[in-house]
Structure formats: C-alpha cells, structure tokens
Amino acid sequence: MKVENKLAKGTVSSGSSEIQMLESLNVQTRLPKAPRIRSCRWIAPYEGFIKMNTDGSYRKEINRAGIRVVFRDHNGSVKGGLNKAVRPSNSFMAECQAAVEGLPLAVQQGWTKI
C-alpha cells in the first residue's frame, strides 16, 4: 500500500527499492508523460466592441453535450451569456452550435461590433 501511495503521488524515484521490487514482479512502472500545460489568458476586445467567447463539449461515455457563450466588453465586464445542454453529437458540433446560438443573442442585444 505504501508503494501504491508513493506511485500515485509521484514520490518514488527511479532508482528506489520500491521501483526495483515492482520491476522484479514485472509491474509496469513507467507512466506516460503528463501533458504540457500551456499558459493562456483572456484578451480584451477594442473599446466599443463586445467579445464573444464560446465553448462546446461532448461526453461520449454519458452521451451528453453542452454549450456556453459569454459576452464581455473592453473592461472584461460580463454583459451576457448562455449555458445550456444540447442534443448530443460530438465535440466539434457542440463548438459550432455555441457560435451559431451566440450570434443571434448578440444581435438581440444590439451588439454589432463582435
């Protein structure tokens, strides 16, 4: 159990006796590399414009999809948005649907500089 906890926490070093023991039992000890995390940040639109950020997601294992739309001004203030479940299809279609449903909301609000 101690070895399991150390592996889960990533505290076992490659030359440790725990690793040697696991390898002697033909247990796979090399874990795949963790994905790189990229830094990102929101960039404000020019003054007088509204920025529309969209997202769509699909979870195949539970057959559910959802979309989100957020409108912000040049100060970063949220001006409106949308969050709802949609008919499942795939991630790409959910992303597209978020944009398609977001644009009419902008028009309804009178925002023409998106």
PDB file of C-alpha atoms in Angstrom:
ATOM      1  CA  MET A   1       0.000   0.000   0.000  1.00  0.00           C
ATOM      2  CA  LYS A   2       2.882   2.398   0.744  1.00  0.00           C
ATOM      3  CA  VAL A   3       4.316   1.811  -2.733  1.00  0.00           C
ATOM      4  CA  GLU A   4       0.911   2.450  -4.307  1.00  0.00           C
ATOM      5  CA  ASN A   5       0.568   5.743  -2.458  1.00  0.00           C
ATOM      6  CA  LYS A   6       4.061   6.834  -3.446  1.00  0.00           C
ATOM      7  CA  LEU A   7       3.410   5.987  -7.096  1.00  0.00           C
ATOM      8  CA  ALA A   8       0.081   7.826  -7.056  1.00  0.00           C
ATOM      9  CA  LYS A   9       1.718  10.904  -5.542  1.00  0.00           C
ATOM     10  CA  GLY A  10       4.739  10.695  -7.836  1.00  0.00           C
ATOM     11  CA  THR A  11       7.180  10.498  -4.919  1.00  0.00           C
ATOM     12  CA  VAL A  12       9.011   7.312  -5.948  1.00  0.00           C
ATOM     13  CA  SER A  13      12.411   7.948  -7.539  1.00  0.00           C
ATOM     14  CA  SER A  14      13.605   5.873 -10.489  1.00  0.00           C
ATOM     15  CA  GLY A  15      16.401   4.156  -8.531  1.00  0.00           C
ATOM     16  CA  SER A  16      14.359   3.385  -5.430  1.00  0.00           C
ATOM     17  CA  SER A  17      13.970  -0.057  -3.913  1.00  0.00           C
ATOM     18  CA  GLU A  18      10.193   0.195  -4.429  1.00  0.00           C
ATOM     19  CA  ILE A  19      10.653   0.569  -8.181  1.00  0.00           C
ATOM     20  CA  GLN A  20      13.150  -2.293  -8.289  1.00  0.00           C
ATOM     21  CA  MET A  21      10.714  -4.504  -6.391  1.00  0.00           C
ATOM     22  CA  LEU A  22       7.850  -3.677  -8.765  1.00  0.00           C
ATOM     23  CA  GLU A  23      10.020  -4.277 -11.830  1.00  0.00           C
ATOM     24  CA  SER A  24      11.092  -7.664 -10.445  1.00  0.00           C
ATOM     25  CA  LEU A  25       7.381  -8.546 -10.364  1.00  0.00           C
ATOM     26  CA  ASN A  26       7.016  -7.396 -14.000  1.00  0.00           C
ATOM     27  CA  VAL A  27       4.811  -4.467 -12.980  1.00  0.00           C
ATOM     28  CA  GLN A  28       4.826  -1.558 -15.423  1.00  0.00           C
ATOM     29  CA  THR A  29       6.488   1.351 -13.622  1.00  0.00           C
ATOM     30  CA  ARG A  30       6.939   3.848 -16.424  1.00  0.00           C
ATOM     31  CA  LEU A  31       3.993   6.154 -16.574  1.00  0.00           C
ATOM     32  CA  PRO A  32       3.236   8.236 -19.663  1.00  0.00           C
ATOM     33  CA  LYS A  33       4.478  11.812 -19.585  1.00  0.00           C
ATOM     34  CA  ALA A  34       1.971  14.320 -18.296  1.00  0.00           C
ATOM     35  CA  PRO A  35       0.587  16.660 -20.953  1.00  0.00           C
ATOM     36  CA  ARG A  36       2.188  20.096 -21.155  1.00  0.00           C
ATOM     37  CA  ILE A  37       0.117  22.837 -19.632  1.00  0.00           C
ATOM     38  CA  ARG A  38       0.119  25.994 -21.681  1.00  0.00           C
ATOM     39  CA  SER A  39      -0.489  29.348 -20.129  1.00  0.00           C
ATOM     40  CA  CYS A  40      -3.368  31.274 -21.649  1.00  0.00           C
ATOM     41  CA  ARG A  41      -5.234  34.435 -20.822  1.00  0.00           C
ATOM     42  CA  TRP A  42      -8.266  36.345 -21.971  1.00  0.00           C
ATOM     43  CA  ILE A  43      -7.525  39.300 -24.252  1.00  0.00           C
ATOM     44  CA  ALA A  44      -9.965  42.201 -24.143  1.00  0.00           C
ATOM     45  CA  PRO A  45     -11.599  43.494 -27.325  1.00  0.00           C
ATOM     46  CA  TYR A  46     -11.046  47.046 -28.530  1.00  0.00           C
ATOM     47  CA  GLU A  47     -13.151  49.724 -26.852  1.00  0.00           C
ATOM     48  CA  GLY A  48     -16.638  49.797 -28.354  1.00  0.00           C
ATOM     49  CA  PHE A  49     -16.529  46.099 -29.227  1.00  0.00           C
ATOM     50  CA  ILE A  50     -18.011  43.085 -27.458  1.00  0.00           C
ATOM     51  CA  LYS A  51     -16.063  39.847 -27.356  1.00  0.00           C
ATOM     52  CA  MET A  52     -17.978  36.591 -27.676  1.00  0.00           C
ATOM     53  CA  ASN A  53     -16.240  33.547 -26.218  1.00  0.00           C
ATOM     54  CA  THR A  54     -17.812  30.172 -26.917  1.00  0.00           C
ATOM     55  CA  ASP A  55     -17.292  26.612 -25.800  1.00  0.00           C
ATOM     56  CA  GLY A  56     -18.959  23.343 -26.600  1.00  0.00           C
ATOM     57  CA  SER A  57     -18.307  19.947 -25.114  1.00  0.00           C
ATOM     58  CA  TYR A  58     -19.453  16.379 -25.550  1.00  0.00           C
ATOM     59  CA  ARG A  59     -19.023  13.457 -23.165  1.00  0.00           C
ATOM     60  CA  LYS A  60     -19.410  10.240 -25.127  1.00  0.00           C
ATOM     61  CA  GLU A  61     -19.422   7.998 -22.040  1.00  0.00           C
ATOM     62  CA  ILE A  62     -22.607   9.650 -20.722  1.00  0.00           C
ATOM     63  CA  ASN A  63     -23.941  10.831 -24.114  1.00  0.00           C
ATOM     64  CA  ARG A  64     -24.327  14.472 -23.063  1.00  0.00           C
ATOM     65  CA  ALA A  65     -23.340  17.753 -24.655  1.00  0.00           C
ATOM     66  CA  GLY A  66     -23.451  21.380 -23.628  1.00  0.00           C
ATOM     67  CA  ILE A  67     -22.610  24.854 -24.845  1.00  0.00           C
ATOM     68  CA  ARG A  68     -21.558  28.100 -23.212  1.00  0.00           C
ATOM     69  CA  VAL A  69     -21.338  31.614 -24.561  1.00  0.00           C
ATOM     70  CA  VAL A  70     -20.000  34.654 -22.690  1.00  0.00           C
ATOM     71  CA  PHE A  71     -20.075  38.271 -23.886  1.00  0.00           C
ATOM     72  CA  ARG A  72     -17.612  40.781 -22.384  1.00  0.00           C
ATOM     73  CA  ASP A  73     -16.771  44.393 -23.039  1.00  0.00           C
ATOM     74  CA  HIS A  74     -13.331  46.028 -23.262  1.00  0.00           C
ATOM     75  CA  ASN A  75     -13.160  46.231 -19.439  1.00  0.00           C
ATOM     76  CA  GLY A  76     -13.769  42.499 -19.098  1.00  0.00           C
ATOM     77  CA  SER A  77     -17.248  43.045 -17.649  1.00  0.00           C
ATOM     78  CA  VAL A  78     -19.647  40.228 -18.464  1.00  0.00           C
ATOM     79  CA  LYS A  79     -22.537  41.618 -20.499  1.00  0.00           C
ATOM     80  CA  GLY A  80     -24.469  38.414 -21.110  1.00  0.00           C
ATOM     81  CA  GLY A  81     -24.222  34.755 -21.813  1.00  0.00           C
ATOM     82  CA  LEU A  82     -25.782  31.391 -22.387  1.00  0.00           C
ATOM     83  CA  ASN A  83     -25.276  27.992 -20.791  1.00  0.00           C
ATOM     84  CA  LYS A  84     -27.370  25.014 -21.831  1.00  0.00           C
ATOM     85  CA  ALA A  85     -27.495  21.340 -22.626  1.00  0.00           C
ATOM     86  CA  VAL A  86     -27.815  20.476 -26.308  1.00  0.00           C
ATOM     87  CA  ARG A  87     -28.576  17.357 -28.306  1.00  0.00           C
ATOM     88  CA  PRO A  88     -25.503  15.116 -28.175  1.00  0.00           C
ATOM     89  CA  SER A  89     -23.495  14.690 -31.356  1.00  0.00           C
ATOM     90  CA  ASN A  90     -19.755  15.295 -30.964  1.00  0.00           C
ATOM     91  CA  SER A  91     -17.409  17.967 -29.596  1.00  0.00           C
ATOM     92  CA  PHE A  92     -16.940  19.710 -32.935  1.00  0.00           C
ATOM     93  CA  MET A  93     -20.690  20.089 -33.481  1.00  0.00           C
ATOM     94  CA  ALA A  94     -21.146  21.378 -29.922  1.00  0.00           C
ATOM     95  CA  GLU A  95     -18.448  24.008 -30.547  1.00  0.00           C
ATOM     96  CA  CYS A  96     -20.178  25.064 -33.779  1.00  0.00           C
ATOM     97  CA  GLN A  97     -23.581  25.188 -32.112  1.00  0.00           C
ATOM     98  CA  ALA A  98     -22.233  27.514 -29.412  1.00  0.00           C
ATOM     99  CA  ALA A  99     -21.169  30.021 -32.072  1.00  0.00           C
ATOM    100  CA  VAL A 100     -24.408  29.639 -34.045  1.00  0.00           C
ATOM    101  CA  GLU A 101     -26.549  30.238 -30.940  1.00  0.00           C
ATOM    102  CA  GLY A 102     -24.353  33.030 -29.605  1.00  0.00           C
ATOM    103  CA  LEU A 103     -24.512  35.331 -32.615  1.00  0.00           C
ATOM    104  CA  PRO A 104     -28.314  35.839 -32.551  1.00  0.00           C
ATOM    105  CA  LEU A 105     -28.044  36.754 -28.854  1.00  0.00           C
ATOM    106  CA  ALA A 106     -25.553  39.465 -29.761  1.00  0.00           C
ATOM    107  CA  VAL A 107     -27.885  40.796 -32.449  1.00  0.00           C
ATOM    108  CA  GLN A 108     -30.820  40.823 -29.973  1.00  0.00           C
ATOM    109  CA  GLN A 109     -28.736  42.982 -27.629  1.00  0.00           C
ATOM    110  CA  GLY A 110     -27.846  45.362 -30.446  1.00  0.00           C
ATOM    111  CA  TRP A 111     -24.169  44.425 -30.388  1.00  0.00           C
ATOM    112  CA  THR A 112     -22.932  44.727 -33.948  1.00  0.00           C
ATOM    113  CA  LYS A 113     -19.203  45.037 -33.231  1.00  0.00           C
ATOM    114  CA  ILE A 114     -18.384  41.497 -32.113  1.00  0.00           C
TER     115      ILE A 114
END
